[in-house]
Amino acid sequence: MSDAGRRRGLAIVLAVVFLDLLGFGIVIPILPFYTRSFPGGTEFVIGLLAASYSAMQFVFAPLLGSLSDRAGRRPVLVLSLCGSVLAWTVFGLADALWVLFASRMLAGAMGGNLSTAQAYVADVTPPERRAAALGFVGAAFGLGFIFGPGLGAVLSFDATVAAVDAALPAAVPITRFSLPSFAAAFASLCGVVVALLFLPESRTVGPAETATDRPSATAQLLAAVRAPGLRELLGAFFLVSFAFSGVQIMFIPYVADIYGYTAAQSALLLTYIGVLAVLTQGILVGRLTARYAPIPLSLAGTALLVLSVGLLPFSKSLGALFPDLTAVAPFLTSDLLGLLAVLTLLPVGNGVLSVTLTALVSQRASADVQGSAFGITQGAGSLARTVGPPVMGGLYAVVGYWSPFVVGSLLLLPVAALVARLGPTEDPPEPRPADPGHVR
């Protein structure tokens, strides 16, 4: 593939990732309310619904990654996006809790396509620019989470639902739950069209290589696990995902219980986090990786994440250190400023750590098992997100609102030890431009 083709492929795969995550983000605002609309739709069931998605992602992420190593990245991306279209459509048509679970499990299985997208990026970028390019994948995810929830909220307004319902045939069931679901399906369908029409295949089979010459999926998975340093990285991915699940699952209850914030105010905070995540992974990471090696950056990201997660339950007390700026703007209370200070560190630490850990995986996996390696690490994160939410939710309810954040901060400490144990790769150090601004 030519340099122009590589750049085109990278841009298109980022667009595909954005469309897929846009659909996921659209459904976020309605998911708890949709679940509660069914008999038996308790908060525990909501947790199980989240766990079912992650459990299927854990199972299928390595399989999709390995399949992409053998069959190519493009067909696996198209297949997974088609599955997402079906999953979101069924989700919008659900008339029972078991249908919700079935659709979420299918969406989770197809959600393992992140490993394939990461492998595609690794295919089309040279090693010295890979971390920055993987940061763009994170930025595409962040953009999906910025625009998706806001779009989902608009689509669930009564006026929007009424207008769309009047415009469509009566046979199409339009409600404040089904309309965002159908919009998510449409976003994934757009991703299918973009991938089919414009996305070139990044992985080719050499002239001397045949299907019988290629290792089996099992052999590729074993080779990926045995790659030097990958075992430590799997542990790091698991711990980061487990700890961060406490923030993701318990953040809204925390700001509602401690600050008294409404759903709309909480959504604004999530948008703030999303914007910082995009800036971190789309701009800051590229500049940092141009100047510093992945291991020191991973350690710095871990330190920031430990600090921000641990301080989050005490952010209201930290607000006493900030002035009250309500004279400037009525909402700029000292409490909010304390919370925003902590939330500023959170996406920066998580963005730097997640991208550099992914770059380390790419460094330690050979070209023929990149998809398998990314699939395994994503699977480790999915397993953690399957176990973590029930545990963190139980801590919040039984021990106290502060406990999932403090426990999560403590769980992140071993990540630094695991990353520090990684030795140098067998390859020579990656060349890095003197001016970090050269990396985009």
JSON list of C-alpha atoms in Angstrom, two decimals, residues 57 89 130 141 181 255 260 281 294 303 346 365:
[
{"chain": "A", "resi": 57, "resn": "GLN", "atom": "CA", "xyz": [-16.85, -8.55, 24.25]},
{"chain": "A", "resi": 89, "resn": "THR", "atom": "CA", "xyz": [-32.48, -2.51, 15.72]},
{"chain": "A", "resi": 130, "resn": "ARG", "atom": "CA", "xyz": [2.14, 4.21, 15.84]},
{"chain": "A", "resi": 141, "resn": "PHE", "atom": "CA", "xyz": [-13.91, 7.04, 20.43]},
{"chain": "A", "resi": 181, "resn": "SER", "atom": "CA", "xyz": [-31.87, 2.89, 19.12]},
{"chain": "A", "resi": 255, "resn": "VAL", "atom": "CA", "xyz": [-22.51, 13.55, 41.62]},
{"chain": "A", "resi": 260, "resn": "GLY", "atom": "CA", "xyz": [-27.36, 17.00, 43.88]},
{"chain": "A", "resi": 281, "resn": "GLN", "atom": "CA", "xyz": [-5.55, 11.36, 22.72]},
{"chain": "A", "resi": 294, "resn": "PRO", "atom": "CA", "xyz": [6.10, 4.58, 26.03]},
{"chain": "A", "resi": 303, "resn": "ALA", "atom": "CA", "xyz": [0.39, 8.30, 38.48]},
{"chain": "A", "resi": 346, "resn": "LEU", "atom": "CA", "xyz": [-8.81, 11.95, 34.98]},
{"chain": "A", "resi": 365, "resn": "ALA", "atom": "CA", "xyz": [3.68, -8.56, 19.12]}
]
